[in-house]
mmCIF file of C-alpha atoms and ligand atoms in Angstrom:
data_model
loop_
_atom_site.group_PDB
_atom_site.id
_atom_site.type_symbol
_atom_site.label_atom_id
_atom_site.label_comp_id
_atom_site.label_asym_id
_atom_site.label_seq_id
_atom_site.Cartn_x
_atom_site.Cartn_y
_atom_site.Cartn_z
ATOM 1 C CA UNK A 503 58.081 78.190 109.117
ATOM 2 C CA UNK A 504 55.950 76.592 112.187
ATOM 3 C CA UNK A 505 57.355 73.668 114.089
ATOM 4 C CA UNK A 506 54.722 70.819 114.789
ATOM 5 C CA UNK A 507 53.337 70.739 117.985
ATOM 6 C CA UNK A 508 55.318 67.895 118.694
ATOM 7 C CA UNK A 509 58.039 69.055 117.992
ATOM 8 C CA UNK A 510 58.144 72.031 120.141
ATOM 9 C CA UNK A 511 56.832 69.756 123.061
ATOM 10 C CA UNK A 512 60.444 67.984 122.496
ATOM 11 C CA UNK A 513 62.514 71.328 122.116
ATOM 12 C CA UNK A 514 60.820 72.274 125.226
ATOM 13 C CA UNK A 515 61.805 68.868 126.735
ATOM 14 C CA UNK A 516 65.326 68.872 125.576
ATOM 15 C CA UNK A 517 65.638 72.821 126.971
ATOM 16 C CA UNK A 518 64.657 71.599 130.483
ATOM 17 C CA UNK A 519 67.202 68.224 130.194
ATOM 18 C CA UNK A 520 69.913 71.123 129.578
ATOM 19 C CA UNK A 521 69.039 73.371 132.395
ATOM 20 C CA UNK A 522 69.325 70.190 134.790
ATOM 21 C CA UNK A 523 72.154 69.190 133.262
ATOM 22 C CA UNK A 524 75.652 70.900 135.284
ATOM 23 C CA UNK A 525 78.000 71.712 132.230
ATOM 24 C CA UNK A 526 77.429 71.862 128.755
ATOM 25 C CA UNK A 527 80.699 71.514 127.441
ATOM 26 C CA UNK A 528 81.039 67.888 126.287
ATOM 27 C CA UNK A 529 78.501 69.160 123.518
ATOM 28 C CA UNK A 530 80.808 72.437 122.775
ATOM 29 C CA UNK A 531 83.553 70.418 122.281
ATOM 30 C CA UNK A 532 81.778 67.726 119.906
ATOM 31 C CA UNK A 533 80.567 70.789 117.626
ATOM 32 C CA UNK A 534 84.385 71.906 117.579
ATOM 33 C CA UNK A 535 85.009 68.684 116.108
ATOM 34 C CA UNK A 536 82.184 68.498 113.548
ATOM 35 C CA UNK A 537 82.823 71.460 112.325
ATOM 36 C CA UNK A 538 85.782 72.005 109.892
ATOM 37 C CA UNK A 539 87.504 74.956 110.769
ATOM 38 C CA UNK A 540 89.341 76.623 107.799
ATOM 39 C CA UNK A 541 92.620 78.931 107.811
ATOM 40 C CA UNK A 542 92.257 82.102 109.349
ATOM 41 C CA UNK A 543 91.100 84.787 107.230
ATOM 42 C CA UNK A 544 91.142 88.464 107.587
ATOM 43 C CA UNK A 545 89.787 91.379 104.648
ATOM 44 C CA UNK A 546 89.973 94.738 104.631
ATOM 45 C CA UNK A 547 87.168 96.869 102.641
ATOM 46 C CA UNK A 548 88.674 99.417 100.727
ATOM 47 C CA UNK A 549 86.693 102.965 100.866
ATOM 48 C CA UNK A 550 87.728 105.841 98.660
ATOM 49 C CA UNK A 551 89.828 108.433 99.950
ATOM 50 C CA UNK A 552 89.039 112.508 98.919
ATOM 51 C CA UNK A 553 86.480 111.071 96.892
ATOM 52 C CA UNK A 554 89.086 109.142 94.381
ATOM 53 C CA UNK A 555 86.311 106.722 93.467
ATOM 54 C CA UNK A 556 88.728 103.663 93.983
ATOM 55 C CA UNK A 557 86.837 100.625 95.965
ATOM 56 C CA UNK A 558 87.225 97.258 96.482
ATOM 57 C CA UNK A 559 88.258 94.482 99.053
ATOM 58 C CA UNK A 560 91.798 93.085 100.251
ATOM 59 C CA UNK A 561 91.431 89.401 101.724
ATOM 60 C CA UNK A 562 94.251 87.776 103.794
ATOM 61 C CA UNK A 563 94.083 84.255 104.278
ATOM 62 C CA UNK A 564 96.856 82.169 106.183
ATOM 63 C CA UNK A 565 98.791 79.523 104.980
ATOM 64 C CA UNK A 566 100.977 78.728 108.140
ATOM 65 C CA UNK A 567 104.414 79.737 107.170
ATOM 66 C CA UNK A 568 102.867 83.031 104.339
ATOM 67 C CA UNK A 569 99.688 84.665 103.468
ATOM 68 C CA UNK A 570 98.002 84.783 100.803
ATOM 69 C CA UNK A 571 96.739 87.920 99.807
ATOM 70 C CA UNK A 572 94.081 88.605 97.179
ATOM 71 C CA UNK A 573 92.818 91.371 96.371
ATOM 72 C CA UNK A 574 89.938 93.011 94.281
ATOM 73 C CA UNK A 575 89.697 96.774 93.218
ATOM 74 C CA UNK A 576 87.883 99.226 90.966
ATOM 75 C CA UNK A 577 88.307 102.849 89.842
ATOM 76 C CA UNK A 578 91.959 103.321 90.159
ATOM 77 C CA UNK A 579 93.729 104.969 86.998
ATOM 78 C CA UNK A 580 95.325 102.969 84.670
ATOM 79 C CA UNK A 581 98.757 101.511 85.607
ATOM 80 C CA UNK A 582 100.636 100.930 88.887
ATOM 81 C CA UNK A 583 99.749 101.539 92.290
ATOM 82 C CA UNK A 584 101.600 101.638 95.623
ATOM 83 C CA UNK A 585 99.964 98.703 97.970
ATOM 84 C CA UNK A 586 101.044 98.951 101.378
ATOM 85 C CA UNK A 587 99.670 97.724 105.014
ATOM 86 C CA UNK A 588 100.332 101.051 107.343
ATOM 87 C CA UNK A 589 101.033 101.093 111.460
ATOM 88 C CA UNK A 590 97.498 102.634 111.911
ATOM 89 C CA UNK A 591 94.190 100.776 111.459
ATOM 90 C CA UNK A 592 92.798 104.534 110.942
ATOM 91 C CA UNK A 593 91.603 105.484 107.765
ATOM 92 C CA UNK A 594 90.944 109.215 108.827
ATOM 93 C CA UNK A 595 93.373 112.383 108.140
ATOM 94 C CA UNK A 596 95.794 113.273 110.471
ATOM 95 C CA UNK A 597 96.505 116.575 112.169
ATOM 96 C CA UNK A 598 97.738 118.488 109.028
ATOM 97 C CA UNK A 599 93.935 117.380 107.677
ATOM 98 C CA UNK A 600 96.014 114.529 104.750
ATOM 99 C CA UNK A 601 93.871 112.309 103.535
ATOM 100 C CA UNK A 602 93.968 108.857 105.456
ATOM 101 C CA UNK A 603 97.233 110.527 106.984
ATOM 102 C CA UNK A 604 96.193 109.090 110.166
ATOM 103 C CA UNK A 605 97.004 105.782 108.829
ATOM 104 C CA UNK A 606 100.753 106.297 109.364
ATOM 105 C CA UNK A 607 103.838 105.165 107.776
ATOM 106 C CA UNK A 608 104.329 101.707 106.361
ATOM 107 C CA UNK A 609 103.871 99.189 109.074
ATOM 108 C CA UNK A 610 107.594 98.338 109.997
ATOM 109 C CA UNK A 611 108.352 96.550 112.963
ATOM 110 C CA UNK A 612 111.497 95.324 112.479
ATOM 111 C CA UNK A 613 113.329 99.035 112.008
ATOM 112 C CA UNK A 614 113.743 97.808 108.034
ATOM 113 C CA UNK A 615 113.756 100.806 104.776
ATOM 114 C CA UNK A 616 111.860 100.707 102.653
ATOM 115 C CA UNK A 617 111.976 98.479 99.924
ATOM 116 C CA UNK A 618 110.487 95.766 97.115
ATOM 117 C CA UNK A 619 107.936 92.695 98.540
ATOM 118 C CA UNK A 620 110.693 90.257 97.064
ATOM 119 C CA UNK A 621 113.499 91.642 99.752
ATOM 120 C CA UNK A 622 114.608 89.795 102.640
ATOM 121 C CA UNK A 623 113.043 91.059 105.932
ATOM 122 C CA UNK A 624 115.166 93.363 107.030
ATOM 123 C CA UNK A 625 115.419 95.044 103.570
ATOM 124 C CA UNK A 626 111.669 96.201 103.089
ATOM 125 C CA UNK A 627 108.902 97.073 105.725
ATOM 126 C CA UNK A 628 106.962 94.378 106.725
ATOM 127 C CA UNK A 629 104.132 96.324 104.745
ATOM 128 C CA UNK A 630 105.798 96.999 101.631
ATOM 129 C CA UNK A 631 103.597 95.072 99.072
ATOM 130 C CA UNK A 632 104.524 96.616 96.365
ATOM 131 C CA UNK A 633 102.155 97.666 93.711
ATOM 132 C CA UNK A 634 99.040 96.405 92.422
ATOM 133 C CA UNK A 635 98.003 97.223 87.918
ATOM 134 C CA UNK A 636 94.682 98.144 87.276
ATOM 135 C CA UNK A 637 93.697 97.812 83.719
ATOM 136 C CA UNK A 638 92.339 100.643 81.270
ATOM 137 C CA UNK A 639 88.553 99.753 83.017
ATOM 138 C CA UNK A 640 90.703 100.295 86.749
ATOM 139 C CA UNK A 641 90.517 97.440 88.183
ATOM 140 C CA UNK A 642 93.036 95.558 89.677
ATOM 141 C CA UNK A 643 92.547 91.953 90.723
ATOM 142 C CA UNK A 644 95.028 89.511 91.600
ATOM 143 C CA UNK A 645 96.497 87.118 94.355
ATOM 144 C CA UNK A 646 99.948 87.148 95.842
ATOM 145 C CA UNK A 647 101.710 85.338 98.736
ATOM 146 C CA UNK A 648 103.663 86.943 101.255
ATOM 147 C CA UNK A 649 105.879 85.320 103.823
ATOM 148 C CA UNK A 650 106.896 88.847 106.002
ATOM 149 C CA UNK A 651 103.513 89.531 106.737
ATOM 150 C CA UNK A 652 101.696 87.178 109.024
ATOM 151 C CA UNK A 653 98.325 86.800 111.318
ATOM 152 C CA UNK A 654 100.321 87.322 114.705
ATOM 153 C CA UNK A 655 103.276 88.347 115.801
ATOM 154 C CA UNK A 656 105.242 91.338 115.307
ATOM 155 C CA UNK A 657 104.158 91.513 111.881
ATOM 156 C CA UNK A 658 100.947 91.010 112.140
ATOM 157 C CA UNK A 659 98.349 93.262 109.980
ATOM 158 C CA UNK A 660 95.552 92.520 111.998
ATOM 159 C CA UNK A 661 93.574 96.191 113.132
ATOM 160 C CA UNK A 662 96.287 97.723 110.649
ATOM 161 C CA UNK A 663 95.479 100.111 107.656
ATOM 162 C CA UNK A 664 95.647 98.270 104.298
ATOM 163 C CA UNK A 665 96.448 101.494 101.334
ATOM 164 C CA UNK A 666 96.375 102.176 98.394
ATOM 165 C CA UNK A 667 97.823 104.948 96.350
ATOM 166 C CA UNK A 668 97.639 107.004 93.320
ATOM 167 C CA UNK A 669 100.746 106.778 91.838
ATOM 168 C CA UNK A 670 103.670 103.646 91.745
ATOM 169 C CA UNK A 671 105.673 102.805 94.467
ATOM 170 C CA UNK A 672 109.159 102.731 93.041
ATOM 171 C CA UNK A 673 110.429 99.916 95.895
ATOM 172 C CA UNK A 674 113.497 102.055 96.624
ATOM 173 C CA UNK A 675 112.736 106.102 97.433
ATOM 174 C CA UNK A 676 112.869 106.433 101.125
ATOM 175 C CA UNK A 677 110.388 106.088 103.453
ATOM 176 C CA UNK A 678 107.420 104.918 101.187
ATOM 177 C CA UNK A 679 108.498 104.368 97.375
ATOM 178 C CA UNK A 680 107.074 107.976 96.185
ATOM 179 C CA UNK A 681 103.780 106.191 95.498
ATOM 180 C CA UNK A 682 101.677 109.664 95.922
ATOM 181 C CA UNK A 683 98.463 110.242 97.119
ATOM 182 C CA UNK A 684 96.144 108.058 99.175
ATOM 183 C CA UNK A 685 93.464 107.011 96.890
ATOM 184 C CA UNK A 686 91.817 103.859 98.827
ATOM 185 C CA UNK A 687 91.845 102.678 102.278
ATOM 186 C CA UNK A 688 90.593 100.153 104.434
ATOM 187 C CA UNK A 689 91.332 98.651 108.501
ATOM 188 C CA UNK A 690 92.435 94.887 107.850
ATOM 189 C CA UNK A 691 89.942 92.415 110.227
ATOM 190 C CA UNK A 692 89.299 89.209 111.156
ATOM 191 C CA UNK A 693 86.722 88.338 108.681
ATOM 192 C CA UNK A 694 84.579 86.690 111.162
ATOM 193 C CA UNK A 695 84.283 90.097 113.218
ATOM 194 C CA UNK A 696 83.574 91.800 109.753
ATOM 195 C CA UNK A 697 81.208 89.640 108.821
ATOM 196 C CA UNK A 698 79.806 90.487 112.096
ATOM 197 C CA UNK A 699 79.557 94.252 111.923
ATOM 198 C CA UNK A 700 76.524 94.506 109.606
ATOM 199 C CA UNK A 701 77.257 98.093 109.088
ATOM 200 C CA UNK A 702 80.263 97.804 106.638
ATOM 201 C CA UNK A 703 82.096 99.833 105.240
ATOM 202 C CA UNK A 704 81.061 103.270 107.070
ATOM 203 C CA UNK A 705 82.669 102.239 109.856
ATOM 204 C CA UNK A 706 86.271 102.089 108.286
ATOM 205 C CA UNK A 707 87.420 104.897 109.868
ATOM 206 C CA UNK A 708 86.399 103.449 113.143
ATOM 207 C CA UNK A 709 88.921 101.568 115.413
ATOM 208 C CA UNK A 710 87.751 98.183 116.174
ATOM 209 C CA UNK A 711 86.634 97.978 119.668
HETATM 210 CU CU1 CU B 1588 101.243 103.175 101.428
HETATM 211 ZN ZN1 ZN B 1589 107.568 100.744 102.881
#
């Protein structure tokens, strides 16, 4: 696209108005009011772990006093599958070389077991999400609210590991409902800084700045 001559002449005239001009602000704070700004939202890409095959994405998006969560995934088995946010927005292994190990245990700030997303606060971690069904295709979408869980704060999932596992989480066996192997993985973000990082996905395993 070219701009007419007269109209760059005027670009050029309004760039020299601002450099005279002291402070820009009054015009930063007129966009702020132009533009709508919508509920915070954060999403976590979901890479397969030890080449499971599972995929997908995990979006968070606050509703003041709960968040809703919805999330969209592909190549899981059939059936049930542990969902959890973990302490560690590290989708690596850890020192015993476990898949996505370095993740961590269930993020749990308030010192709570383990237990079902429909338990009071101090009976369930603040990531204990349950589980998520994938159909006999493997996919598992669906939306949820959660009122634990929350953009800031001590429960806060932002930079945390969002998981998903192979098996169920039974909502009861201590620490992590027996929900097996780490199948899918992802580091939850502010989805203005993912939409940032045009690289994706490849760098889930890397911890935001
Ligand atoms: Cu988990
Ligand atoms: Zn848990």
């Amino acid at each position: 696209m070219r701009l007419p001559l007269a109209a760059l002449a005027l670009l050029v005239a309004a760039g020299c108005a601002d450099d005279a001009t002291p402070t820009t602000e009054p015009v930063a704070d007129a966009v702020a009011e132009i533009v709508p700004s919508g509920p915070d939202r954060a999403v976590a890409q979901i890479a397969e772990v030890d080449g499971s095959g599972v995929s997908g994405s995990v979006e968070f998006i606050d509703l003041d006093d709960a968040v809703e969560i919805r999330y969209n995934l592909s190549g899981l088995s059939a059936g049930m599958h542990g969902f959890h946010v973990h302490q560690t927005g590290d989708c690596g292994p850890d020192s015993t070389g476990t898949p996505a190990g370095a993740a961590g245990g269930h993020l749990n700030p308030l010192a709570s077991p383990h237990g079902a997303p429909s338990a009071r606060p101090v009976q369930r971690h603040a990531g204990d999400l349950g589980n998520v069904e994938a159909d006999a295709s493997g996919r598992a979408v669906g939306v949820r609210v959660d009122s634990v869980l929350a953009f800031d704060g001590p429960t806060s999932f932002l930079g945390k590991a969002m998981l998903v596992h192979g098996g169920e989480d039974d909502l009861a066996s201590q620490p992590s409902g027996d929900a097996g192997a780490r199948v899918g993985c992802g580091v939850i973000r502010r989805a203005d800084e993912a939409a940032a990082d045009t690289t994706g996905a490849d760098t889930v395993a890397t911890p935001a700045r």
